[in-house]
mmCIF file of C-alpha atoms in Angstrom:
data_model
loop_
_atom_site.group_PDB
_atom_site.id
_atom_site.type_symbol
_atom_site.label_atom_id
_atom_site.label_comp_id
_atom_site.label_asym_id
_atom_site.label_seq_id
_atom_site.Cartn_x
_atom_site.Cartn_y
_atom_site.Cartn_z
ATOM 1 C CA MET A 1 -0.253 0.201 -0.031
ATOM 2 C CA THR A 2 1.452 2.957 -0.792
ATOM 3 C CA ALA A 3 1.783 6.344 1.219
ATOM 4 C CA GLN A 4 -0.930 8.155 -1.035
ATOM 5 C CA THR A 5 -3.488 5.334 -0.571
ATOM 6 C CA GLN A 6 -3.363 5.221 3.090
ATOM 7 C CA ILE A 7 -3.738 9.132 3.116
ATOM 8 C CA ASP A 8 -6.855 8.555 0.952
ATOM 9 C CA GLN A 9 -8.060 6.006 3.175
ATOM 10 C CA SER A 10 -7.744 8.074 6.148
ATOM 11 C CA SER A 11 -9.223 10.684 4.417
ATOM 12 C CA ALA A 12 -12.328 9.057 3.348
ATOM 13 C CA ARG A 13 -12.700 7.535 6.733
ATOM 14 C CA ASP A 14 -12.472 10.840 8.402
ATOM 15 C CA ARG A 15 -15.178 12.317 6.222
ATOM 16 C CA PHE A 16 -17.078 9.083 6.888
ATOM 17 C CA VAL A 17 -16.772 9.302 10.604
ATOM 18 C CA THR A 18 -17.603 13.114 10.340
ATOM 19 C CA GLY A 19 -20.904 12.462 8.120
ATOM 20 C CA MET A 20 -22.119 9.497 10.781
ATOM 21 C CA SER A 21 -21.944 11.910 13.484
ATOM 22 C CA HIS A 22 -24.817 13.708 12.103
ATOM 23 C CA ALA A 23 -26.971 10.594 12.081
ATOM 24 C CA ALA A 24 -29.260 10.271 15.119
ATOM 25 C CA CYS A 25 -29.396 7.150 16.650
ATOM 26 C CA THR A 26 -30.750 5.667 19.756
ATOM 27 C CA VAL A 27 -28.219 4.766 22.942
ATOM 28 C CA ASN A 28 -28.408 1.366 24.041
ATOM 29 C CA VAL A 29 -26.901 -0.824 26.468
ATOM 30 C CA VAL A 30 -26.148 -4.286 25.354
ATOM 31 C CA THR A 31 -26.011 -6.820 28.444
ATOM 32 C CA THR A 32 -25.126 -10.681 28.590
ATOM 33 C CA ASP A 33 -24.569 -13.229 31.182
ATOM 34 C CA GLY A 34 -24.186 -17.383 31.060
ATOM 35 C CA PRO A 35 -20.819 -19.251 30.848
ATOM 36 C CA ALA A 36 -18.636 -16.977 29.479
ATOM 37 C CA GLY A 37 -19.963 -14.427 32.552
ATOM 38 C CA ARG A 38 -21.686 -11.332 32.888
ATOM 39 C CA ALA A 39 -21.024 -8.076 30.789
ATOM 40 C CA GLY A 40 -22.647 -4.818 29.075
ATOM 41 C CA VAL A 41 -21.597 -1.846 26.497
ATOM 42 C CA THR A 42 -22.950 1.168 25.180
ATOM 43 C CA VAL A 43 -23.610 0.684 21.547
ATOM 44 C CA SER A 44 -25.050 3.025 18.965
ATOM 45 C CA ALA A 45 -25.082 0.719 16.296
ATOM 46 C CA MET A 46 -28.755 -0.916 16.508
ATOM 47 C CA ALA A 47 -31.304 -1.812 13.844
ATOM 48 C CA SER A 48 -34.023 -3.778 13.067
ATOM 49 C CA VAL A 49 -33.685 -6.192 10.190
ATOM 50 C CA SER A 50 -37.050 -7.980 9.867
ATOM 51 C CA ALA A 51 -40.368 -8.098 11.994
ATOM 52 C CA ASP A 52 -40.905 -11.486 9.938
ATOM 53 C CA GLY A 53 -40.098 -14.983 9.852
ATOM 54 C CA GLU A 54 -39.404 -17.486 12.564
ATOM 55 C CA ALA A 55 -38.563 -14.731 15.081
ATOM 56 C CA PRO A 56 -38.230 -11.014 14.393
ATOM 57 C CA THR A 57 -34.338 -9.989 14.124
ATOM 58 C CA LEU A 58 -32.339 -6.999 14.901
ATOM 59 C CA LEU A 59 -28.487 -6.036 14.297
ATOM 60 C CA VAL A 60 -26.162 -5.082 16.743
ATOM 61 C CA CYS A 61 -22.798 -4.006 16.180
ATOM 62 C CA VAL A 62 -20.064 -4.416 19.009
ATOM 63 C CA HIS A 63 -16.206 -2.926 18.590
ATOM 64 C CA HIS A 64 -13.620 -6.412 18.593
ATOM 65 C CA LEU A 65 -11.917 -4.950 21.330
ATOM 66 C CA SER A 66 -14.489 -4.561 23.846
ATOM 67 C CA PRO A 67 -14.380 -7.210 26.797
ATOM 68 C CA ALA A 68 -18.287 -7.766 26.067
ATOM 69 C CA ALA A 69 -17.552 -8.781 22.781
ATOM 70 C CA PRO A 70 -16.550 -12.268 23.147
ATOM 71 C CA LYS A 71 -18.774 -12.783 26.224
ATOM 72 C CA ILE A 72 -21.981 -12.180 24.246
ATOM 73 C CA ILE A 73 -21.215 -14.402 21.538
ATOM 74 C CA GLU A 74 -19.980 -17.460 24.006
ATOM 75 C CA ASN A 75 -22.979 -16.780 25.826
ATOM 76 C CA GLY A 76 -25.163 -16.521 22.924
ATOM 77 C CA VAL A 77 -27.691 -14.176 24.287
ATOM 78 C CA LEU A 78 -28.194 -10.799 25.140
ATOM 79 C CA CYS A 79 -30.525 -7.859 25.946
ATOM 80 C CA VAL A 80 -30.675 -4.760 24.178
ATOM 81 C CA ASN A 81 -31.839 -1.733 26.480
ATOM 82 C CA VAL A 82 -32.977 1.133 24.917
ATOM 83 C CA LEU A 83 -32.403 4.238 27.049
ATOM 84 C CA ARG A 84 -34.870 6.891 28.112
ATOM 85 C CA GLU A 85 -33.953 10.409 27.768
ATOM 86 C CA ASP A 86 -33.257 10.845 31.400
ATOM 87 C CA GLN A 87 -30.890 7.708 31.651
ATOM 88 C CA SER A 88 -27.406 9.333 29.763
ATOM 89 C CA TYR A 89 -25.708 8.208 33.320
ATOM 90 C CA ILE A 90 -26.058 4.682 32.262
ATOM 91 C CA SER A 91 -24.731 4.702 28.854
ATOM 92 C CA GLU A 92 -21.713 6.840 30.635
ATOM 93 C CA ALA A 93 -21.196 4.318 32.785
ATOM 94 C CA PHE A 94 -21.182 1.284 30.250
ATOM 95 C CA ALA A 95 -19.111 3.290 28.097
ATOM 96 C CA GLY A 96 -16.391 3.093 30.900
ATOM 97 C CA ARG A 97 -16.815 7.041 31.791
ATOM 98 C CA PHE A 98 -17.382 6.272 35.638
ATOM 99 C CA LYS A 99 -14.278 3.785 36.247
ATOM 100 C CA ASP A 100 -12.971 5.524 39.456
ATOM 101 C CA GLU A 101 -16.379 6.006 41.076
ATOM 102 C CA LEU A 102 -18.271 2.561 40.313
ATOM 103 C CA GLY A 103 -16.375 -0.658 41.176
ATOM 104 C CA ASP A 104 -18.874 -2.629 39.108
ATOM 105 C CA LYS A 105 -20.605 -0.551 36.036
ATOM 106 C CA PHE A 106 -23.675 -2.755 36.604
ATOM 107 C CA GLU A 107 -24.566 -0.795 39.822
ATOM 108 C CA CYS A 108 -25.428 2.543 38.054
ATOM 109 C CA THR A 109 -29.079 1.288 37.963
ATOM 110 C CA ASP A 110 -31.669 -1.623 38.794
ATOM 111 C CA TRP A 111 -31.688 -4.704 36.820
ATOM 112 C CA VAL A 112 -34.470 -7.477 36.260
ATOM 113 C CA ALA A 113 -32.636 -11.130 35.254
ATOM 114 C CA LEU A 114 -34.526 -12.325 32.095
ATOM 115 C CA PRO A 115 -35.351 -16.292 31.867
ATOM 116 C CA SER A 116 -32.440 -16.636 29.159
ATOM 117 C CA GLY A 117 -29.879 -15.044 31.485
ATOM 118 C CA PRO A 118 -29.130 -11.405 30.570
ATOM 119 C CA PRO A 119 -29.655 -8.879 32.964
ATOM 120 C CA ARG A 120 -32.443 -5.981 31.566
ATOM 121 C CA VAL A 121 -32.653 -2.244 33.062
ATOM 122 C CA ALA A 122 -35.459 -2.635 35.071
ATOM 123 C CA ASP A 123 -36.683 0.819 33.555
ATOM 124 C CA ALA A 124 -35.314 1.162 29.905
ATOM 125 C CA LEU A 125 -37.849 2.655 27.519
ATOM 126 C CA VAL A 126 -37.831 -0.948 26.072
ATOM 127 C CA ALA A 127 -35.982 -3.997 26.089
ATOM 128 C CA PHE A 128 -35.044 -6.705 23.542
ATOM 129 C CA GLU A 129 -34.193 -10.055 24.731
ATOM 130 C CA CYS A 130 -32.423 -11.979 22.077
ATOM 131 C CA ARG A 131 -30.660 -14.900 20.998
ATOM 132 C CA VAL A 132 -27.414 -14.703 18.892
ATOM 133 C CA VAL A 133 -28.140 -15.787 15.352
ATOM 134 C CA SER A 134 -24.397 -15.196 13.817
ATOM 135 C CA ALA A 135 -21.645 -12.935 14.791
ATOM 136 C CA GLU A 136 -19.232 -12.171 11.915
ATOM 137 C CA ARG A 137 -16.259 -9.842 12.239
ATOM 138 C CA VAL A 138 -16.177 -6.676 9.747
ATOM 139 C CA GLY A 139 -13.283 -4.386 10.044
ATOM 140 C CA THR A 140 -13.196 -3.479 13.783
ATOM 141 C CA HIS A 141 -16.723 -4.789 14.903
ATOM 142 C CA TYR A 142 -18.444 -7.724 15.180
ATOM 143 C CA VAL A 143 -21.711 -7.667 13.187
ATOM 144 C CA LEU A 144 -24.275 -9.546 15.402
ATOM 145 C CA LEU A 145 -27.374 -10.765 14.076
ATOM 146 C CA CYS A 146 -30.006 -11.589 16.529
ATOM 147 C CA ALA A 147 -33.138 -13.194 16.847
ATOM 148 C CA VAL A 148 -35.663 -11.094 19.184
ATOM 149 C CA GLU A 149 -37.667 -13.944 21.828
ATOM 150 C CA ASP A 150 -38.720 -11.374 23.794
ATOM 151 C CA THR A 151 -39.720 -7.596 24.155
ATOM 152 C CA HIS A 152 -40.038 -5.628 27.245
ATOM 153 C CA SER A 153 -41.554 -2.047 26.741
ATOM 154 C CA ALA A 154 -42.515 1.045 29.288
ATOM 155 C CA ARG A 155 -45.469 2.880 29.184
ATOM 156 C CA LEU A 156 -44.121 6.330 29.181
ATOM 157 C CA GLY A 157 -40.681 8.038 28.146
ATOM 158 C CA SER A 158 -38.668 9.543 24.942
ATOM 159 C CA PRO A 159 -35.623 7.667 23.680
ATOM 160 C CA LEU A 160 -32.237 9.219 24.600
ATOM 161 C CA ILE A 161 -30.539 10.352 21.123
ATOM 162 C CA TYR A 162 -26.867 10.585 20.420
ATOM 163 C CA ALA A 163 -26.145 12.905 17.490
ATOM 164 C CA ASN A 164 -23.618 15.408 16.626
ATOM 165 C CA ARG A 165 -21.322 13.772 19.528
ATOM 166 C CA SER A 166 -23.387 14.662 22.366
ATOM 167 C CA TYR A 167 -26.860 13.318 23.613
ATOM 168 C CA GLY A 168 -30.350 14.548 23.508
ATOM 169 C CA SER A 169 -33.794 14.167 23.269
ATOM 170 C CA SER A 170 -36.883 13.692 20.906
ATOM 171 C CA ARG A 171 -39.215 16.142 20.114
ATOM 172 C CA ARG A 172 -42.758 15.966 18.710
ATOM 173 C CA ILE A 173 -43.258 17.679 15.408
ATOM 174 C CA ASP A 174 -46.685 18.146 14.928
ATOM 175 C CA ALA A 175 -48.035 18.117 11.433
ATOM 176 C CA PRO A 176 -47.907 21.358 9.338
ATOM 177 C CA ARG A 177 -51.231 23.330 9.295
ATOM 178 C CA SER A 178 -51.532 25.227 5.721
ATOM 179 C CA MET A 179 -49.035 27.984 5.065
ATOM 180 C CA ARG A 180 -52.007 29.974 4.163
ATOM 181 C CA GLY A 181 -53.824 29.032 7.291
ATOM 182 C CA VAL A 182 -57.137 27.006 7.639
ATOM 183 C CA LEU A 183 -60.605 27.862 8.934
ATOM 184 C CA ASN A 184 -62.234 26.659 11.702
ATOM 185 C CA GLY A 185 -64.495 27.517 14.470
ATOM 186 C CA LYS A 186 -62.172 29.960 16.288
ATOM 187 C CA GLY A 187 -60.948 32.250 13.112
ATOM 188 C CA ILE A 188 -58.121 31.725 11.224
ATOM 189 C CA ALA A 189 -55.324 29.572 12.599
ATOM 190 C CA LEU A 190 -51.480 30.752 12.237
ATOM 191 C CA LYS A 191 -48.590 29.014 13.715
ATOM 192 C CA VAL A 192 -46.100 31.276 15.147
ATOM 193 C CA GLY A 193 -42.446 30.603 16.465
ATOM 194 C CA CYS A 194 -40.618 32.653 19.336
ATOM 195 C CA PHE A 195 -37.480 32.447 21.018
ATOM 196 C CA HIS A 196 -37.699 30.788 24.452
ATOM 197 C CA THR A 197 -36.348 33.380 26.397
ATOM 198 C CA PHE A 198 -38.233 36.611 25.444
ATOM 199 C CA GLY A 199 -41.482 34.240 24.327
ATOM 200 C CA PRO A 200 -43.023 35.169 27.886
ATOM 201 C CA PHE A 201 -42.578 38.707 27.473
ATOM 202 C CA LEU A 202 -44.134 39.220 24.314
ATOM 203 C CA MET A 203 -46.775 36.668 23.125
ATOM 204 C CA PRO A 204 -49.343 36.607 25.950
ATOM 205 C CA ALA A 205 -49.670 40.315 25.001
ATOM 206 C CA LEU A 206 -49.874 39.582 21.363
ATOM 207 C CA ILE A 207 -51.962 36.858 21.193
ATOM 208 C CA ARG A 208 -54.645 38.463 23.617
ATOM 209 C CA GLN A 209 -54.608 41.509 21.788
ATOM 210 C CA LEU A 210 -55.320 39.451 18.242
ATOM 211 C CA GLY A 211 -58.246 37.888 20.209
ATOM 212 C CA GLY A 212 -60.188 36.696 17.309
ATOM 213 C CA LEU A 213 -57.056 34.709 15.984
ATOM 214 C CA ASP A 214 -56.524 30.997 16.312
ATOM 215 C CA ILE A 215 -52.613 31.377 17.150
ATOM 216 C CA GLY A 216 -50.630 28.087 17.437
ATOM 217 C CA LEU A 217 -47.478 28.830 19.430
ATOM 218 C CA LEU A 218 -43.878 27.178 18.904
ATOM 219 C CA GLU A 219 -41.438 28.121 21.520
ATOM 220 C CA GLY A 220 -37.590 26.918 20.908
ATOM 221 C CA ASP A 221 -34.050 27.909 20.134
ATOM 222 C CA GLN A 222 -32.867 29.710 17.160
ATOM 223 C CA ARG A 223 -32.130 26.456 15.132
ATOM 224 C CA ARG A 224 -35.632 24.832 16.110
ATOM 225 C CA LEU A 225 -37.708 27.919 15.230
ATOM 226 C CA THR A 226 -35.387 28.109 11.614
ATOM 227 C CA GLU A 227 -35.951 24.804 10.930
ATOM 228 C CA SER A 228 -39.660 25.093 11.597
ATOM 229 C CA LEU A 229 -39.765 27.985 9.165
ATOM 230 C CA VAL A 230 -37.898 26.169 6.457
ATOM 231 C CA SER A 231 -40.655 23.026 6.926
ATOM 232 C CA GLY A 232 -43.480 25.171 6.976
ATOM 233 C CA GLU A 233 -44.481 24.169 10.388
ATOM 234 C CA THR A 234 -44.514 28.021 11.388
ATOM 235 C CA GLU A 235 -45.194 30.993 8.975
ATOM 236 C CA LEU A 236 -43.432 33.398 11.143
ATOM 237 C CA ALA A 237 -41.032 33.672 13.901
ATOM 238 C CA LEU A 238 -39.784 36.099 16.245
ATOM 239 C CA ILE A 239 -36.317 35.342 16.569
ATOM 240 C CA TYR A 240 -32.710 37.001 16.437
ATOM 241 C CA ASP A 241 -30.944 37.967 13.448
ATOM 242 C CA ILE A 242 -28.114 36.017 14.258
ATOM 243 C CA GLY A 243 -26.938 33.587 11.623
ATOM 244 C CA LEU A 244 -29.796 33.613 9.573
ATOM 245 C CA ASP A 245 -28.962 33.295 6.129
ATOM 246 C CA ASP A 246 -30.787 33.742 2.518
ATOM 247 C CA ARG A 247 -33.476 31.047 3.269
ATOM 248 C CA PHE A 248 -35.183 33.591 5.398
ATOM 249 C CA GLU A 249 -36.734 37.556 4.878
ATOM 250 C CA CYS A 250 -36.956 39.285 8.156
ATOM 251 C CA GLU A 251 -38.212 42.640 9.502
ATOM 252 C CA ALA A 252 -36.062 44.400 12.292
ATOM 253 C CA LEU A 253 -38.479 45.076 15.341
ATOM 254 C CA ALA A 254 -35.960 46.298 18.200
ATOM 255 C CA THR A 255 -32.412 46.760 18.978
ATOM 256 C CA LEU A 256 -31.328 44.708 22.056
ATOM 257 C CA THR A 257 -28.236 46.196 24.118
ATOM 258 C CA PRO A 258 -26.390 43.595 26.239
ATOM 259 C CA TYR A 259 -26.338 44.355 29.726
ATOM 260 C CA VAL A 260 -24.757 42.597 32.931
ATOM 261 C CA LEU A 261 -27.062 41.037 35.521
ATOM 262 C CA LEU A 262 -25.786 40.934 39.219
ATOM 263 C CA ALA A 263 -26.624 39.887 42.615
ATOM 264 C CA ALA A 264 -27.722 42.691 44.564
ATOM 265 C CA ASP A 265 -24.730 42.763 46.952
ATOM 266 C CA HIS A 266 -22.248 42.196 44.400
ATOM 267 C CA PRO A 267 -19.306 44.636 44.539
ATOM 268 C CA LEU A 268 -19.650 45.593 40.820
ATOM 269 C CA ALA A 269 -23.517 46.484 41.587
ATOM 270 C CA ARG A 270 -22.250 49.742 43.055
ATOM 271 C CA GLN A 271 -20.833 50.628 39.784
ATOM 272 C CA SER A 272 -23.073 53.053 37.538
ATOM 273 C CA GLU A 273 -21.777 50.785 34.162
ATOM 274 C CA ILE A 274 -19.852 48.047 34.184
ATOM 275 C CA LEU A 275 -16.582 47.553 31.657
ATOM 276 C CA PRO A 276 -15.883 44.331 30.209
ATOM 277 C CA ILE A 277 -12.466 44.313 31.975
ATOM 278 C CA ASP A 278 -13.913 44.503 35.132
ATOM 279 C CA LEU A 279 -15.847 40.817 34.005
ATOM 280 C CA ALA A 280 -12.399 39.490 33.696
ATOM 281 C CA ALA A 281 -11.695 37.472 36.553
ATOM 282 C CA GLU A 282 -15.367 37.390 37.824
ATOM 283 C CA PRO A 283 -17.186 33.746 37.574
ATOM 284 C CA MET A 284 -19.625 33.763 34.596
ATOM 285 C CA VAL A 285 -23.453 32.115 34.881
ATOM 286 C CA LEU A 286 -23.901 31.431 30.984
ATOM 287 C CA LEU A 287 -27.198 31.379 29.045
ATOM 288 C CA ASP A 288 -26.546 28.523 26.682
ATOM 289 C CA ALA A 289 -29.310 28.807 24.499
ATOM 290 C CA PRO A 290 -28.295 28.813 20.868
ATOM 291 C CA PRO A 291 -27.082 31.428 19.860
ATOM 292 C CA SER A 292 -27.203 33.398 23.293
ATOM 293 C CA GLY A 293 -24.020 31.281 24.392
ATOM 294 C CA ASP A 294 -21.826 32.145 21.447
ATOM 295 C CA TYR A 295 -23.194 35.787 21.121
ATOM 296 C CA PHE A 296 -22.329 36.425 24.963
ATOM 297 C CA THR A 297 -19.157 34.964 25.100
ATOM 298 C CA GLY A 298 -18.023 36.479 21.569
ATOM 299 C CA ILE A 299 -18.603 40.096 23.444
ATOM 300 C CA LEU A 300 -16.102 39.563 25.834
ATOM 301 C CA LYS A 301 -13.558 37.527 23.632
ATOM 302 C CA ALA A 302 -13.849 40.562 20.989
ATOM 303 C CA GLN A 303 -12.624 42.552 23.953
ATOM 304 C CA GLY A 304 -9.856 40.114 24.212
ATOM 305 C CA ILE A 305 -11.255 38.397 27.403
ATOM 306 C CA GLU A 306 -11.784 34.783 28.046
ATOM 307 C CA PRO A 307 -14.646 34.356 30.074
ATOM 308 C CA VAL A 308 -14.546 32.124 33.274
ATOM 309 C CA ILE A 309 -17.581 30.048 32.826
ATOM 310 C CA ALA A 310 -18.648 28.407 36.334
ATOM 311 C CA HIS A 311 -22.317 27.530 35.071
ATOM 312 C CA ARG A 312 -24.410 27.008 32.088
ATOM 313 C CA SER A 313 -28.453 26.785 31.678
ATOM 314 C CA VAL A 314 -30.410 26.765 28.750
ATOM 315 C CA SER A 315 -33.133 28.059 31.255
ATOM 316 C CA PHE A 316 -33.406 32.324 31.513
ATOM 317 C CA GLU A 317 -34.978 32.053 34.661
ATOM 318 C CA MET A 318 -32.356 29.322 36.055
ATOM 319 C CA VAL A 319 -29.569 31.682 35.281
ATOM 320 C CA ARG A 320 -31.212 35.132 36.944
ATOM 321 C CA GLY A 321 -31.760 32.534 39.767
ATOM 322 C CA MET A 322 -28.110 31.425 40.158
ATOM 323 C CA VAL A 323 -26.796 35.201 39.640
ATOM 324 C CA ALA A 324 -29.218 36.384 42.555
ATOM 325 C CA HIS A 325 -27.480 33.462 44.843
ATOM 326 C CA GLY A 326 -24.074 34.862 44.184
ATOM 327 C CA LEU A 327 -22.962 32.046 41.530
ATOM 328 C CA GLY A 328 -21.744 34.659 39.363
ATOM 329 C CA TYR A 329 -22.707 37.513 36.774
ATOM 330 C CA THR A 330 -24.556 36.947 33.686
ATOM 331 C CA LEU A 331 -24.954 38.995 30.099
ATOM 332 C CA LEU A 332 -28.460 39.270 28.954
ATOM 333 C CA VAL A 333 -30.703 41.314 26.251
ATOM 334 C CA THR A 334 -33.914 40.275 27.494
ATOM 335 C CA LYS A 335 -34.795 42.646 30.768
ATOM 336 C CA PRO A 336 -37.984 41.574 32.469
ATOM 337 C CA THR A 337 -39.549 44.188 34.472
ATOM 338 C CA ALA A 338 -39.264 42.470 37.600
ATOM 339 C CA SER A 339 -35.741 42.691 39.325
ATOM 340 C CA MET A 340 -36.165 39.538 41.146
ATOM 341 C CA SER A 341 -35.481 35.805 40.837
ATOM 342 C CA TYR A 342 -37.912 33.495 40.844
ATOM 343 C CA ASP A 343 -37.201 32.641 44.673
ATOM 344 C CA GLY A 344 -37.608 36.654 45.452
ATOM 345 C CA LEU A 345 -34.210 37.647 45.872
ATOM 346 C CA PRO A 346 -33.241 40.919 44.185
ATOM 347 C CA LEU A 347 -31.216 41.523 41.215
ATOM 348 C CA VAL A 348 -29.469 44.657 39.453
ATOM 349 C CA ALA A 349 -28.737 45.096 36.039
ATOM 350 C CA ARG A 350 -25.909 47.430 34.937
ATOM 351 C CA PRO A 351 -25.240 48.653 31.385
ATOM 352 C CA LEU A 352 -22.084 46.761 29.792
ATOM 353 C CA ALA A 353 -19.695 49.863 28.405
ATOM 354 C CA GLY A 354 -17.728 49.877 25.542
ATOM 355 C CA ASP A 355 -18.033 48.962 21.857
ATOM 356 C CA CYS A 356 -20.469 45.988 22.323
ATOM 357 C CA ALA A 357 -22.216 44.703 19.207
ATOM 358 C CA PRO A 358 -26.014 44.680 19.376
ATOM 359 C CA SER A 359 -28.711 41.956 18.728
ATOM 360 C CA HIS A 360 -31.454 42.582 17.214
ATOM 361 C CA LEU A 361 -35.100 40.875 17.444
ATOM 362 C CA VAL A 362 -36.417 40.130 14.215
ATOM 363 C CA LEU A 363 -39.498 38.900 12.514
ATOM 364 C CA ALA A 364 -38.734 36.325 10.165
ATOM 365 C CA TRP A 365 -40.103 33.949 7.352
ATOM 366 C CA ARG A 366 -39.731 31.712 4.662
ATOM 367 C CA ARG A 367 -37.730 33.748 1.588
ATOM 368 C CA GLY A 368 -40.406 33.719 -1.634
ATOM 369 C CA HIS A 369 -43.155 32.654 0.745
ATOM 370 C CA ARG A 370 -46.346 35.019 0.442
ATOM 371 C CA LEU A 371 -47.597 35.813 3.704
ATOM 372 C CA GLY A 372 -50.997 34.934 4.393
ATOM 373 C CA SER A 373 -53.727 37.236 5.818
ATOM 374 C CA ALA A 374 -53.722 36.271 9.543
ATOM 375 C CA ALA A 375 -50.043 36.376 9.279
ATOM 376 C CA GLU A 376 -50.125 40.226 7.808
ATOM 377 C CA ARG A 377 -52.082 40.637 10.806
ATOM 378 C CA PHE A 378 -49.970 39.557 13.632
ATOM 379 C CA ALA A 379 -47.319 41.244 11.559
ATOM 380 C CA ARG A 380 -48.837 44.656 11.888
ATOM 381 C CA LYS A 381 -49.580 43.933 15.401
ATOM 382 C CA CYS A 382 -45.698 43.253 16.155
ATOM 383 C CA ARG A 383 -44.782 46.586 14.426
ATOM 384 C CA GLU A 384 -47.567 48.545 16.512
ATOM 385 C CA LYS A 385 -45.892 46.930 19.931
ATOM 386 C CA PHE A 386 -42.385 47.670 18.998
ATOM 387 C CA ALA A 387 -43.256 51.367 17.470
ATOM 388 C CA ARG A 388 -44.668 52.493 21.154
ATOM 389 C CA ALA A 389 -41.872 50.438 23.210
#
């Protein structure tokens, strides 16, 4: 094999691995027990093969260097435990992340012994009790074809998903209504998206003022809302202008200037304004909801300051609560009327001095889409509201 061939193969592998990182899959813990002993491993490569035949079949891939691989093959039985969205710790344990904390990774949860031998996670979303039909080594992995002998399903829960090299969860997307709206008993239907941090300060009043309009509300971060516009799930969205590309048209409604939020007894709260350099050594509580996280850290980095991030949260009120309890400062652009946290502690907002890039709240829609009458009515009300602000 020539050096060039090795480079080409490595490049192809890297492109494949990067590409597959975008393919979402469930997170599964495969367990076994029997003459070869008990073992378990976290896998993402699990798929249905067929529901028909003598028994339903599924496919599982296990790395050949995993200590579980030879035990699964020798025992001839396994259980595929599909984890719930709140069970990432089980996945981490069986991926070997908690070696120092757990003497035995099976200690991370409760188990039920299946008749065929392998242990089943007691409260997994679903578990497939299987017999190994064949095992073939392909590259670095054993490809196991398994006959499903029984299926154990939970009544409630959503699957834990792995994609983009991180955990996530599924979210139900309702079938899009007509982009033009439909007539029903309450009026013309309109689906509107709104960024989840400032939505509570805008949408209740808008919905009330548009009393005859049947408005369906979708809340989410920037990515979720732009996806909903492209798919037609929503017709309009109130979002930031950050990262919008030529797929969208937008109308600026307001310019939002970043400010510093502090606990009332924080030493910096005595200042009339805060310079970015004042925050250099202070712990930061980051609102980490896309695109807010990058925007707020980018403000400081543009001033040559690397923020000291002590805590992160996607929840606006969680961030405000942490700040109120003295866990750090935060940067925000949405400013509630109330200057208290949820649990009643006082907060102080101070302007962030210096040349800081503002953000813009915009009304966005899919480029080339002609807004229906309901959407136009909503847009007019938005213009009126911000004109009075």
